[in-house]
Each structure stands twice: as structure tokens, then as C-alpha cells.
PDB file of C-alpha atoms in Angstrom:
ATOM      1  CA  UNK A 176      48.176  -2.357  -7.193  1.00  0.00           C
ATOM      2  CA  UNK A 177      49.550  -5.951  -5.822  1.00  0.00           C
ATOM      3  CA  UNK A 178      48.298  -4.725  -2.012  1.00  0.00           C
ATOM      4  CA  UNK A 179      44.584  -3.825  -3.030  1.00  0.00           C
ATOM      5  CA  UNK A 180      45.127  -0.303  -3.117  1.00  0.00           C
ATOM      6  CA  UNK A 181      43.367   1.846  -5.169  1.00  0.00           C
ATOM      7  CA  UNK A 182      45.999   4.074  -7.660  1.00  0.00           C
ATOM      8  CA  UNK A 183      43.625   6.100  -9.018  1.00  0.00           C
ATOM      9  CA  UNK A 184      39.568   6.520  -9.067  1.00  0.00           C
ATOM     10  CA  UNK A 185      37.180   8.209 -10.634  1.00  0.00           C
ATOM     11  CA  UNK A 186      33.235   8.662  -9.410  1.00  0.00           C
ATOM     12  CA  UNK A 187      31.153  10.447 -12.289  1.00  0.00           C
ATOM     13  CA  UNK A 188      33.540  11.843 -13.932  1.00  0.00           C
ATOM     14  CA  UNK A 189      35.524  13.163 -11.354  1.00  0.00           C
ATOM     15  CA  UNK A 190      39.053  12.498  -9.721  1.00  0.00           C
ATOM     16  CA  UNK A 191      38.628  10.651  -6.217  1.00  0.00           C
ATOM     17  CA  UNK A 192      41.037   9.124  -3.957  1.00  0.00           C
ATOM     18  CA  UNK A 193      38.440   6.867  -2.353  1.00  0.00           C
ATOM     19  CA  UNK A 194      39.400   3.295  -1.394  1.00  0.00           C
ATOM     20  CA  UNK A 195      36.659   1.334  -2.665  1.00  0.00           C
ATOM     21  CA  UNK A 196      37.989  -1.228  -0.625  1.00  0.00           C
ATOM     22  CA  UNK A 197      36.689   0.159   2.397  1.00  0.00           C
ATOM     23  CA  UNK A 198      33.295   1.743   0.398  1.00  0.00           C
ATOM     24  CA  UNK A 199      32.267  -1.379  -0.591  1.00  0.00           C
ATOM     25  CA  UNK A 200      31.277  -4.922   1.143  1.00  0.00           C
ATOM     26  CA  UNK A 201      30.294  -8.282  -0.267  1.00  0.00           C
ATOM     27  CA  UNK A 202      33.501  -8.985  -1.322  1.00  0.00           C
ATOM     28  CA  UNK A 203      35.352  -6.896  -3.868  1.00  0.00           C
ATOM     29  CA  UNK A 204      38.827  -8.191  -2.688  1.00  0.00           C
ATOM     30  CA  UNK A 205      37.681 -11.371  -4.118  1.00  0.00           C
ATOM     31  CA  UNK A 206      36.539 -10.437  -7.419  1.00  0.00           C
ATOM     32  CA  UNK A 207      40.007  -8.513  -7.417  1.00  0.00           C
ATOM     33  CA  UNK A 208      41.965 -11.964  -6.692  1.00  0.00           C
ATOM     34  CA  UNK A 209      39.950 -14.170  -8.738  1.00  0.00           C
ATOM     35  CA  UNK A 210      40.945 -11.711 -11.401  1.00  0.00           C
ATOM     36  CA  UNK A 211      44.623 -11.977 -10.898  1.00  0.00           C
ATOM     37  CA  UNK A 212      44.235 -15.918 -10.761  1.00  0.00           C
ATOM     38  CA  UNK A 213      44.453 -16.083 -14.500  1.00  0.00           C
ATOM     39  CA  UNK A 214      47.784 -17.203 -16.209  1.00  0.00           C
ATOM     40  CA  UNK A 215      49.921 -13.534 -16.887  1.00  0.00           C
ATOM     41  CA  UNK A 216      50.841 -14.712 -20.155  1.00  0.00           C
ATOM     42  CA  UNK A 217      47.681 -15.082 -21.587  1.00  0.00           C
ATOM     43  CA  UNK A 218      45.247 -12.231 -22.179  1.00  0.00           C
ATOM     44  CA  UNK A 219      43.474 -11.599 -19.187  1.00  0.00           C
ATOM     45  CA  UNK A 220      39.959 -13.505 -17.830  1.00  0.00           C
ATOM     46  CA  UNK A 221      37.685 -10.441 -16.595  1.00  0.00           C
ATOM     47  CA  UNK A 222      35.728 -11.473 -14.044  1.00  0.00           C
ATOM     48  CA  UNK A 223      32.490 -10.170 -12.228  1.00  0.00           C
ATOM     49  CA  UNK A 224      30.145  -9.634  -9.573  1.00  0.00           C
ATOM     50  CA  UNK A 225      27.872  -7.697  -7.243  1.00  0.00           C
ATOM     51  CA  UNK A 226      28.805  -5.318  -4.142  1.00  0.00           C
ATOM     52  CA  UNK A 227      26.885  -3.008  -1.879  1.00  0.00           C
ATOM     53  CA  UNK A 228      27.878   0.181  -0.325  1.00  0.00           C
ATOM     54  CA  UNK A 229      25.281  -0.130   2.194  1.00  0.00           C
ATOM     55  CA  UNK A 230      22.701   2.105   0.533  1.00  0.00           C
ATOM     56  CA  UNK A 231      22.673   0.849  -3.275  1.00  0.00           C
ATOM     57  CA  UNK A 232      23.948  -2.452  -5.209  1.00  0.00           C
ATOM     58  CA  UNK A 233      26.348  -2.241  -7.788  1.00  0.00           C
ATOM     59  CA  UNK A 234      27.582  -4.464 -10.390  1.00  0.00           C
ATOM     60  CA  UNK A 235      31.538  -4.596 -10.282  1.00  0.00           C
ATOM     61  CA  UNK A 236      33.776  -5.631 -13.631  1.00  0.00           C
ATOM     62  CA  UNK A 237      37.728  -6.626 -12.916  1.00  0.00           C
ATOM     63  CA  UNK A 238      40.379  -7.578 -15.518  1.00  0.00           C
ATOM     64  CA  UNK A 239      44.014  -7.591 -14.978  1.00  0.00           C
ATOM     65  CA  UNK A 240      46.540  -4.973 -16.208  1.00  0.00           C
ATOM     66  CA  UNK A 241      48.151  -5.969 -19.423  1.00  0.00           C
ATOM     67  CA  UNK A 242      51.979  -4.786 -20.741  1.00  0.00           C
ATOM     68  CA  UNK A 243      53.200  -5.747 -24.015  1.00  0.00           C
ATOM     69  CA  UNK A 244      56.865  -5.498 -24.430  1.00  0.00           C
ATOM     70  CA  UNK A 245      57.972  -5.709 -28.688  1.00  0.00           C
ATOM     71  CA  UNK A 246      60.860  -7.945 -29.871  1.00  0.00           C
ATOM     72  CA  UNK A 247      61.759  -7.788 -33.574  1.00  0.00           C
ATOM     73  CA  UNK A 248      59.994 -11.095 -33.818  1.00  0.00           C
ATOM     74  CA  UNK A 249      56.493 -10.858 -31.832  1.00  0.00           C
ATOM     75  CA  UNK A 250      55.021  -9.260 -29.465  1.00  0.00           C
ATOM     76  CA  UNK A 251      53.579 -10.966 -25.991  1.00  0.00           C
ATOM     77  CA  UNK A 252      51.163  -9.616 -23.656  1.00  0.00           C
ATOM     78  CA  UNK A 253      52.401 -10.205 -20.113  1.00  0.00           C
ATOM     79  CA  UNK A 254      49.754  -9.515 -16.991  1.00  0.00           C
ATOM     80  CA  UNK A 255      50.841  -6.695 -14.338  1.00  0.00           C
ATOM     81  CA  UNK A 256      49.345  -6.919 -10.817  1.00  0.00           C
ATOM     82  CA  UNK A 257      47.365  -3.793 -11.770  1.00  0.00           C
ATOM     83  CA  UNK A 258      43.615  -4.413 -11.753  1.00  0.00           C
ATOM     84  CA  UNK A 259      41.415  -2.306 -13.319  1.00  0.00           C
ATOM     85  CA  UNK A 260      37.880  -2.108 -11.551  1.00  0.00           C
ATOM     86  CA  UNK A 261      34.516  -0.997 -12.983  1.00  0.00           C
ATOM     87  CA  UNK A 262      31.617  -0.622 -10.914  1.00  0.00           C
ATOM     88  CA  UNK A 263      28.443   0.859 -11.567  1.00  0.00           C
ATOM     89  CA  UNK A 264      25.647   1.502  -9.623  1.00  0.00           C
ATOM     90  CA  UNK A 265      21.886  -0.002 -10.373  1.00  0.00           C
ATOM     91  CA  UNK A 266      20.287   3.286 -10.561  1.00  0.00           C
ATOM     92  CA  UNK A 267      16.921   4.522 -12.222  1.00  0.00           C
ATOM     93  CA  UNK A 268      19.276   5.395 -15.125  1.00  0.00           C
ATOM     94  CA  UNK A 269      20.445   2.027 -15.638  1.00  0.00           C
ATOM     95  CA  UNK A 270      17.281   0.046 -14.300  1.00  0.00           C
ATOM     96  CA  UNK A 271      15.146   2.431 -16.632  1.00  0.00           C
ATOM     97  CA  UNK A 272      17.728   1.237 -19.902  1.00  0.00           C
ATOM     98  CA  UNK A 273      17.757  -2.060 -18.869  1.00  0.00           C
ATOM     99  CA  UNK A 274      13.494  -1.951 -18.720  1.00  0.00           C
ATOM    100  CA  UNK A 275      13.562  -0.299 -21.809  1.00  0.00           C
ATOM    101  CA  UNK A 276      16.012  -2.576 -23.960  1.00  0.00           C
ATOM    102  CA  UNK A 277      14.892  -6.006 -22.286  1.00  0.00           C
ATOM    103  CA  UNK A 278      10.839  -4.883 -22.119  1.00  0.00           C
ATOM    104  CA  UNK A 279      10.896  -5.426 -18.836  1.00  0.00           C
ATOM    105  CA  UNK A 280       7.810  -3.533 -16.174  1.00  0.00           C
ATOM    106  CA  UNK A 281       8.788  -1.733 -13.294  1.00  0.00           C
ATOM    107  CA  UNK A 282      12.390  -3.206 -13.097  1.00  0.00           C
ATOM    108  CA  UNK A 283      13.848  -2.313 -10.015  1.00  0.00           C
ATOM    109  CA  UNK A 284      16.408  -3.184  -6.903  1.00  0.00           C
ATOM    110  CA  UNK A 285      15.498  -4.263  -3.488  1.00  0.00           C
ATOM    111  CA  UNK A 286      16.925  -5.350  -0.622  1.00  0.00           C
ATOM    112  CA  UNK A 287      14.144  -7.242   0.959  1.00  0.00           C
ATOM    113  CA  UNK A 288      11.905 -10.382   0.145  1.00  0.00           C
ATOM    114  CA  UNK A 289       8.674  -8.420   1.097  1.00  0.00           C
ATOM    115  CA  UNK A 290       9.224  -6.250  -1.564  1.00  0.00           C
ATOM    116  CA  UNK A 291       9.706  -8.424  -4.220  1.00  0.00           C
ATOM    117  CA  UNK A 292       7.039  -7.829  -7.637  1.00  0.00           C
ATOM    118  CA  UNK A 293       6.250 -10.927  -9.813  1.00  0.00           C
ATOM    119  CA  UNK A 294       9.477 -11.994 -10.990  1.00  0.00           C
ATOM    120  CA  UNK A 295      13.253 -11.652  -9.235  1.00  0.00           C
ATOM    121  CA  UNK A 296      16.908 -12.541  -9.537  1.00  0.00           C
ATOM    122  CA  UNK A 297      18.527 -12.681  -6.173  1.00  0.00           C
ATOM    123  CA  UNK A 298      21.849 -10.704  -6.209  1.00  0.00           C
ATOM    124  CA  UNK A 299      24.420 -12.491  -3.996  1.00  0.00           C
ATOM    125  CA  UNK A 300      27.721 -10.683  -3.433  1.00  0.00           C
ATOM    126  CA  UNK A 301      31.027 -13.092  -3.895  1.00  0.00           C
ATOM    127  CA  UNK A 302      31.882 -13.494  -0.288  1.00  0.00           C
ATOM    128  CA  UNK A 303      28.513 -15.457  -0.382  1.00  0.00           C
ATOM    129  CA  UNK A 304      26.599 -12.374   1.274  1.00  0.00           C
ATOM    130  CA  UNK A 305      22.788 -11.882  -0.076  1.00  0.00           C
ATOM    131  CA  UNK A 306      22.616  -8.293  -1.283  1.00  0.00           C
ATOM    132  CA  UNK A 307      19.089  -7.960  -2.665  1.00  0.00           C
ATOM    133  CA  UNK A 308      16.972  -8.422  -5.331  1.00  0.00           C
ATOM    134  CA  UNK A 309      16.450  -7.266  -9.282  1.00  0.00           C
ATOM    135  CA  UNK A 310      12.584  -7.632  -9.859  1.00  0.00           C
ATOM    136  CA  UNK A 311       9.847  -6.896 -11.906  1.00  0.00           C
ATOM    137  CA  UNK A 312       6.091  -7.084 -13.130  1.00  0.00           C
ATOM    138  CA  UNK A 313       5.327  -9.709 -15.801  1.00  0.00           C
ATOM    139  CA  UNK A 314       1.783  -8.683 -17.656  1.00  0.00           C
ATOM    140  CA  UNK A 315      -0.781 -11.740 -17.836  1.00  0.00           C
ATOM    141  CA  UNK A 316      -1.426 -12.631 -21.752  1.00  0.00           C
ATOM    142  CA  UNK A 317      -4.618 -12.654 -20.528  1.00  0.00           C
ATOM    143  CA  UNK A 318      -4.448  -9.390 -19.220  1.00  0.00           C
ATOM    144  CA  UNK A 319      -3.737  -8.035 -22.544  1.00  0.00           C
ATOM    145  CA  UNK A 320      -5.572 -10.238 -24.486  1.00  0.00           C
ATOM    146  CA  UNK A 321      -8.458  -8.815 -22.836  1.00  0.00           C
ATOM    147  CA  UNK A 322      -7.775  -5.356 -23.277  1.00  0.00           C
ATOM    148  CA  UNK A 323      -8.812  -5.380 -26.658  1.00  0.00           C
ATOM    149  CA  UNK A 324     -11.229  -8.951 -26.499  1.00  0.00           C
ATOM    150  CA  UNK A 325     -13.364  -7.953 -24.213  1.00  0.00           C
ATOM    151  CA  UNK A 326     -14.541  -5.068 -25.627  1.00  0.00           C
ATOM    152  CA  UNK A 327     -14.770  -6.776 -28.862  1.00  0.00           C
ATOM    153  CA  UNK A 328     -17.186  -9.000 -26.857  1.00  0.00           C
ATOM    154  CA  UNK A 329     -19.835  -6.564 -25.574  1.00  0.00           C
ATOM    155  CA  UNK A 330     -19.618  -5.172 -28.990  1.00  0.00           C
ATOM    156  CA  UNK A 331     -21.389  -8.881 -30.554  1.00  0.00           C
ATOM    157  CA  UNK A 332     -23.058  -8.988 -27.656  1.00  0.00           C
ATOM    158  CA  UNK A 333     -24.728  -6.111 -28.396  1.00  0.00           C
ATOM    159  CA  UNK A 334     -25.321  -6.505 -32.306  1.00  0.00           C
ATOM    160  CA  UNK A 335     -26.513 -10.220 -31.063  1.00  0.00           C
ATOM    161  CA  UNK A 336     -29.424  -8.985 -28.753  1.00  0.00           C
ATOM    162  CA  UNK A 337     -30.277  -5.847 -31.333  1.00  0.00           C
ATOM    163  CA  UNK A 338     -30.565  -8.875 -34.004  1.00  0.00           C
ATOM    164  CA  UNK A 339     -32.525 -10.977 -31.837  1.00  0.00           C
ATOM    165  CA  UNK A 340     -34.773  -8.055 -30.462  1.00  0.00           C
ATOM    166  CA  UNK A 341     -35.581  -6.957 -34.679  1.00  0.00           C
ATOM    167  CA  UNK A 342     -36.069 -10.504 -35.194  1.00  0.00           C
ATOM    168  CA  UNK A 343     -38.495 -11.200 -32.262  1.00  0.00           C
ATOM    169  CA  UNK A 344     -40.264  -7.793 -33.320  1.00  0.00           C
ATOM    170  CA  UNK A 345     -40.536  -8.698 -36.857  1.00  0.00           C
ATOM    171  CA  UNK A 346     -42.130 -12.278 -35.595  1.00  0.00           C
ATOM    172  CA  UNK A 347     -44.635 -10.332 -33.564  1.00  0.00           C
ATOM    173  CA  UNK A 348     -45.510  -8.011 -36.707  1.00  0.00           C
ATOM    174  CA  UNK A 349     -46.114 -11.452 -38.971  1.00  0.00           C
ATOM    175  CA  UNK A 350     -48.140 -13.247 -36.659  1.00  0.00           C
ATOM    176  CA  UNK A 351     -50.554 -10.370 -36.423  1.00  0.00           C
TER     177      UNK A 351
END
């Protein structure tokens, strides 16, 4: 509602009355407000962002409450100060269909530099707060290309010196 109070949650799938205000830092008042700031009779501007709990990050979605009251001759959406709030959490279920659909190796969350694989997006809440990292392993081309070269390789390699070792022989035969 208009004081940041939450109405009415639900946490997989069931009925909580959990303030996520107070579960969550990095600043989910502000992605509330900045959602609000949009004009109440237009539609409404969703906006975004990323929180912590302390433990995991989580991506947060937040779009004002629409009404639409009829008159014979149109019909007007109007913007409540109800906010509806989606978060979700970055875990293996997500990472692991994110990996999948965006080929991506090892994708994973962390919350410290040292940790980081080969590539990273640093996740900054909205207060401004760093939060952690999304990262993953990039293969080398080369590393694949060579998966299947290489061997390729020591195989004409191989036909090359039992070529030039029947040719040498053959030499040796003739000259005697």
C-alpha cells in the first residue's frame, strides 16, 4: 500500500505475511518509489532491480496498481498506490535455465571478487550497494577447435611417417 506495507505475499506458493521490507536490503523501497513516480494516468512504467536477503540475490520486478473505471464513452486506466512486487531468487533452478537457454558454462552467483570464473556482471542493488556477481566459463575456440584438430593431426602424422617409412624401404629395395 501507499506506506510500504506489504498487503499480501506469497513465497512458493504459499500464503505469508512477511514484510519484505524488512527481508530484504539494497534498496527495495526504492524500486517501490521509482515505480510509483510514473504519471497515474498512463499505464504504468515497471521498473527493476536487484536485492539481497543476506544469504542469496534476487532479482525484484515492481509496477504500479492499475483501476479502470467505465464511462459510456471510454474507459481510462488510473494508477492506485498499490504496487505489485515480484522477486525471485537466482537459484540453481533459474541459473541452470538461464545456462541452458543463453549457452552459458557454469553460470552462477557470487558474492565475492575471488570467486569470480572468466566472465561476470556485477549486480549492484539500487541504493548503490554491490551485491555480487553473475559469472561464468567462456570455452577457448581453440579449446574446441582442438578437440577434434588435434587428433586429426596425429592421424596425418602418422599416415605421413608410414608413407615416408614404405617409401624409404622401397628406395632401399631398388638400390640393391
Amino acid at each position: 500500500d501507499d506506506s510500504n506495507s506489504a498487503i499480501y505475499g506469497m513465497s512458493n506458493g504459499n500464503r505469508t505475511g512477511e514484510n519484505p521490507f524488512e527481508r530484504f536490503q539494497g534498496g527495495l523501497d526504492d524500486i517501490v518509489k521509482r515505480a510509483r513516480l510514473s504519471d497515474p494516468f498512463q499505464p504504468p512504467v515497471p521498473t527493476s532491480g536487484y536485492v539481497t536477503d543476506g544469504n542469496d540475490i534476487h532479482i525484484v520486478a515492481a509496477s504500479v496498481l492499475t483501476k479502470f473505471p467505465v464511462s459510456e464513452h471510454s474507459m481510462q486506466k488510473i494508477g492506485t498506490g498499490f504496487v505489485l512486487v515480484y522477486v525471485r531468487s537466482f537459484d540453481k533452478s533459474l541459473l541452470s535455465e538461464l545456462s541452458h537457454n543463453y549457452l552459458l558454462n557454469d553460470l552462477r552467483t557470487v558474492t565475492d571478487a575471488e570467486n569470480i570464473a572468466t566472465v561476470d556482471i556485477p549486480l549492484t542493488a539500487d541504493n548503490g550497494m554491490p551485491i555480487g556477481f553473475l559469472t561464468w566459463k567462456i570455452d577457448s575456440p581453440a579449446r574446441k577447435l582442438m578437440t577434434w584438430l588435434l587428433p586429426l593431426i596425429v592421424i596425418v602424422m602418422f599416415l605421413f611417417a608410414a608413407t615416408t617409412y614404405v617409401f624409404f624401404q622401397r628406395m632401399q629395395r631398388t638400390a640393391e
